[in-house]
Short mmCIF file of C-alpha atoms in Angstrom, two decimals:
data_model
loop_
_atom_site.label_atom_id
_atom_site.label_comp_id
_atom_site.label_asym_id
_atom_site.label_seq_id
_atom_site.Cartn_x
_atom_site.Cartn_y
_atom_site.Cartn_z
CA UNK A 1 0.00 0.00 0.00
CA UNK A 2 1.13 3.60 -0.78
CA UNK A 3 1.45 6.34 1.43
CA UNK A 4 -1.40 7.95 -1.03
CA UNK A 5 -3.91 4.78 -0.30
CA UNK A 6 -2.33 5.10 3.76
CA UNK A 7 -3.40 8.61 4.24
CA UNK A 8 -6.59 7.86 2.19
CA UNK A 9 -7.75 5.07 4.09
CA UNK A 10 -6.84 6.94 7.34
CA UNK A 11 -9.05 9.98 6.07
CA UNK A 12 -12.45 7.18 5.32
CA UNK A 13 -11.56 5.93 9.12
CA UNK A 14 -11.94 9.15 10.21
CA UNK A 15 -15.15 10.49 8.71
CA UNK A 16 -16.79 7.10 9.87
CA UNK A 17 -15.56 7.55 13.62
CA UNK A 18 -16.98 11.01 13.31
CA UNK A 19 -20.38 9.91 11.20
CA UNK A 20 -20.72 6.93 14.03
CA UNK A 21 -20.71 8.86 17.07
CA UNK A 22 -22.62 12.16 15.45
CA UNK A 23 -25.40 10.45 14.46
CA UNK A 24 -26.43 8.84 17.44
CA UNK A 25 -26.06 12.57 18.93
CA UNK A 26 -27.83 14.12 16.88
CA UNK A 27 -31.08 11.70 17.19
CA UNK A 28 -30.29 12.45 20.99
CA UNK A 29 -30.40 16.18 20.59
CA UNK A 30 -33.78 15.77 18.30
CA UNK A 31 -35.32 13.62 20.33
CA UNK A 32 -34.79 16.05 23.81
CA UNK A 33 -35.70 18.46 21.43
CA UNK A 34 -39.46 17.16 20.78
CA UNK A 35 -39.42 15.61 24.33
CA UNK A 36 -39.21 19.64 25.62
CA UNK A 37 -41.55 20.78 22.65
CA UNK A 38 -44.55 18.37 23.90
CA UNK A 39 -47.08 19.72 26.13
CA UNK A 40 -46.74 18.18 29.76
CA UNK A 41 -48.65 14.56 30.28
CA UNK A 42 -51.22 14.86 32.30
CA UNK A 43 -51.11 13.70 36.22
CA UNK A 44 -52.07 9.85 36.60
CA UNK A 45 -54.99 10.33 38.18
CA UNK A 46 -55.15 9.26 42.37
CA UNK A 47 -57.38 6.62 43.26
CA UNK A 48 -60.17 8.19 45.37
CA UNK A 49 -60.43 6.87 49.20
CA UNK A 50 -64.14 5.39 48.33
CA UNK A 51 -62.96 3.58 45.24
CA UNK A 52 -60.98 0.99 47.40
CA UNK A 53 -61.93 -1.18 50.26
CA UNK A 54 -62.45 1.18 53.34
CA UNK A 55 -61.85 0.49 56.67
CA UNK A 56 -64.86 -0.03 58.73
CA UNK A 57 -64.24 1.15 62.53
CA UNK A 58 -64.93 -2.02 65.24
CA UNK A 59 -66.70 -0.57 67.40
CA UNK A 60 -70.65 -0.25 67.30
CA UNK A 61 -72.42 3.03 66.60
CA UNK A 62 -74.03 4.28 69.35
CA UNK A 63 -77.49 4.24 69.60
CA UNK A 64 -80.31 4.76 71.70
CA UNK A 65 -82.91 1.40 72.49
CA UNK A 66 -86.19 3.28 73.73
CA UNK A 67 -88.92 0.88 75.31
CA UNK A 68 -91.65 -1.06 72.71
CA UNK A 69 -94.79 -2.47 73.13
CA UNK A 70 -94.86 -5.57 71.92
CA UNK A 71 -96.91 -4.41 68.39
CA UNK A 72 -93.75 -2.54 67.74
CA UNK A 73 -90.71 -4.87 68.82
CA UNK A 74 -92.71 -7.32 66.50
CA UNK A 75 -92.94 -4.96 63.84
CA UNK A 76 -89.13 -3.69 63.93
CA UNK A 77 -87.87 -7.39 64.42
CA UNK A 78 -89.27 -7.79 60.79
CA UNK A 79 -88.14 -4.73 59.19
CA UNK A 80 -84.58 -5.24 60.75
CA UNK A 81 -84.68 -9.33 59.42
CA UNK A 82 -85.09 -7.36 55.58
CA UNK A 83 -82.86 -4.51 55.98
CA UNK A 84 -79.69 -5.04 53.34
CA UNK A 85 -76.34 -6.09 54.40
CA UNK A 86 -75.32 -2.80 52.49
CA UNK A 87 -76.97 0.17 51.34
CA UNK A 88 -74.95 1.49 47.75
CA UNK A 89 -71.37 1.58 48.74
CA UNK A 90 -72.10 1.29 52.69
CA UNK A 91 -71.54 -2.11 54.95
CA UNK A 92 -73.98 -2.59 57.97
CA UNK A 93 -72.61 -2.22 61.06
CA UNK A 94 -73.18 -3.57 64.62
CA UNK A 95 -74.97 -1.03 66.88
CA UNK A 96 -74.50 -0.59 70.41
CA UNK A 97 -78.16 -1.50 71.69
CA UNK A 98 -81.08 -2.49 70.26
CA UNK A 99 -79.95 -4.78 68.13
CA UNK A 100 -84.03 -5.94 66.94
CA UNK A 101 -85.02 -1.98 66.09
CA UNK A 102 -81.50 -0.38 65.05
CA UNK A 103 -79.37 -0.95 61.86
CA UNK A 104 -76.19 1.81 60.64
CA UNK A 105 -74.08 1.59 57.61
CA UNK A 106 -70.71 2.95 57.08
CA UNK A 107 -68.81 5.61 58.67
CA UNK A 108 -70.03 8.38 59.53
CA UNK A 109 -72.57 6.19 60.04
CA UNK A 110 -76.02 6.22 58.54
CA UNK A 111 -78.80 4.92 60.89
CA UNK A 112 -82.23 3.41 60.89
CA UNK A 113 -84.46 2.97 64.04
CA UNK A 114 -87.49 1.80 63.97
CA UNK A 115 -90.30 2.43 66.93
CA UNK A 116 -90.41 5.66 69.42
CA UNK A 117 -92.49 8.13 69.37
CA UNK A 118 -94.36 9.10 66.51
CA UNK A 119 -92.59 12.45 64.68
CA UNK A 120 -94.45 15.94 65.52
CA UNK A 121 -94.43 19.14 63.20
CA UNK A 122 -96.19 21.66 62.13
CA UNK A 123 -99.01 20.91 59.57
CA UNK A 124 -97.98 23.24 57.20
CA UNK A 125 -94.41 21.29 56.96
CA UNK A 126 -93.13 19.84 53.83
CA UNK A 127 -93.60 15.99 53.58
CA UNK A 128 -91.95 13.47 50.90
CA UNK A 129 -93.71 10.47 49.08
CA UNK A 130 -90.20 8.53 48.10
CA UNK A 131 -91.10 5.32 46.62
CA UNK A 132 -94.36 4.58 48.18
CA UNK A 133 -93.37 5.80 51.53
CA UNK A 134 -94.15 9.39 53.13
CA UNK A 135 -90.97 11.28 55.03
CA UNK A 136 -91.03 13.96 57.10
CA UNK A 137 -87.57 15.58 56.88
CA UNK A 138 -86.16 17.77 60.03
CA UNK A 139 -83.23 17.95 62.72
CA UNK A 140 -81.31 15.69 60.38
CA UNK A 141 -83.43 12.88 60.16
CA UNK A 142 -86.14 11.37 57.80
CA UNK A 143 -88.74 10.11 59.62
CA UNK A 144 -91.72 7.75 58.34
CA UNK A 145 -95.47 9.37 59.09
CA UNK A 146 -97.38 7.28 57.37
CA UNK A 147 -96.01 3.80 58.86
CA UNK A 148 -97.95 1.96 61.94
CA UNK A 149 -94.32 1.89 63.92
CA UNK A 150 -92.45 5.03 62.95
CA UNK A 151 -89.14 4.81 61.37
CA UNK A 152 -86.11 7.33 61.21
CA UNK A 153 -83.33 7.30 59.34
CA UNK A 154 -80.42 9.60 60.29
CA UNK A 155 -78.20 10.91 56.97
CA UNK A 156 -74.51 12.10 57.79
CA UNK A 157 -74.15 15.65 56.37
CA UNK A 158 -71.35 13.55 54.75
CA UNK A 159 -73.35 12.38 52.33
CA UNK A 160 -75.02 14.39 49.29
CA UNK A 161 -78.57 14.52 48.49
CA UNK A 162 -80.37 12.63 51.74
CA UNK A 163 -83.41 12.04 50.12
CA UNK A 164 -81.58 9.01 47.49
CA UNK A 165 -80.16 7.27 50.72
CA UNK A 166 -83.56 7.35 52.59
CA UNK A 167 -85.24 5.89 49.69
CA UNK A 168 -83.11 3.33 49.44
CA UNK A 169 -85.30 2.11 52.69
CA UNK A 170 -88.66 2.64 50.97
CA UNK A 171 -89.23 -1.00 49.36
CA UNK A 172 -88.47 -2.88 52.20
CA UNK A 173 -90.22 -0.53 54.99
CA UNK A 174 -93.20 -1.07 52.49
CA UNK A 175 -93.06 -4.82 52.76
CA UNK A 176 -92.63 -4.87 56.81
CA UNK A 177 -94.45 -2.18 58.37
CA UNK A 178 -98.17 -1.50 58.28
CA UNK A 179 -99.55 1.22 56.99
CA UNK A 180 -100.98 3.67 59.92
CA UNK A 181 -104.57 4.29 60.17
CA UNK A 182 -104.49 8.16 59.68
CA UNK A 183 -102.13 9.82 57.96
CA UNK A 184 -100.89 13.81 57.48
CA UNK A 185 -102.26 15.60 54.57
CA UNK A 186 -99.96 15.57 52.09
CA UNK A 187 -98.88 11.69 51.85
CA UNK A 188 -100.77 11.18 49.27
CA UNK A 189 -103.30 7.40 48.91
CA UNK A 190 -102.45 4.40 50.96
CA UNK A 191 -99.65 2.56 49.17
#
């Protein structure tokens, strides 16, 4: 080999060295080039608390037990035998007495009890027909007034529109407690 094919042989070594490691930095520079040019991905979005198991506290809502005639314990022993093992998204819970006229569900805890006193209020109150069943709505609570045994059901502020929990009750209160003799103006026919 001549010194002419030497030199040009060097000079082809050369221009390769400098093609092979340009090119691979110049597809690096282009590609942090549209990397910074494209708008920012969006956040993966966080799994909400309620869309996983939650943890149910232990220990049993507190509730009050009043005193029922035997009409009434009879009556609430049925409704509570129907009552679901959850209402949407909420597990029953144990309750700390009166365990045959008390259910709750989740936490904060949403309560039924059925029996007491029947509710009082004004006449000229608002009252709800929700699937078959007549509310009276007031100090947080929906209470049944057109039911033989009255029945309230307490809705955490927690929770939006009270109304779709309570009726959630409606269908099963209709198939376990009487209809009352009289009921307020407003309610509607006998269901």
């Amino acid at each position: 080999m001549s010194n002419d094919q030497t030199a040009r042989s060097g000079r082809a070594s050369a221009k390769t060295i400098a093609t092979v490691i340009a090119l691979p930095l110049a597809l690096l520079a282009g590609f942090g080039f549209f990397q910074a040019m494209r708008p920012p991905a969006e956040p993966a979005p966080q799994p909400s608390v309620a869309a996983g198991p939650q943890v149910m506290p232990t220990t049993p809502v507190t509730m009050a037990a009043p005193a029922l005639n035997e009409r009434q314990a009879t009556v609430c022993r049925a409704l509570l035998s129907q009552l679901p093992d959850q209402v949407r998204d909420l597990p029953r819970r144990d309750v700390s007495a009166g365990h045959e006229q008390n259910a709750a569900y989740g936490d904060p805890a949403l309560t039924v009890a059925c029996g007491g006193p029947a509710p009082s209020f004004a006449p000229t109150d608002d009252v709800y027909t929700l699937d078959g069943v007549c509310w009276h709505k007031g100090d947080g609570a929906w209470t049944t007034v057109d039911r033989e045994v009255p029945v309230r059901v307490t809705v955490p502020a927690a929770y939006d529109t009270p109304g779709q929990w309570v009726i959630n009750f409606s269908k099963t209160l209709l198939a376990t407690v009487p209809h009352a003799e009289r009921i307020p103006v407003g309610c509607g026919t006998r269901a």
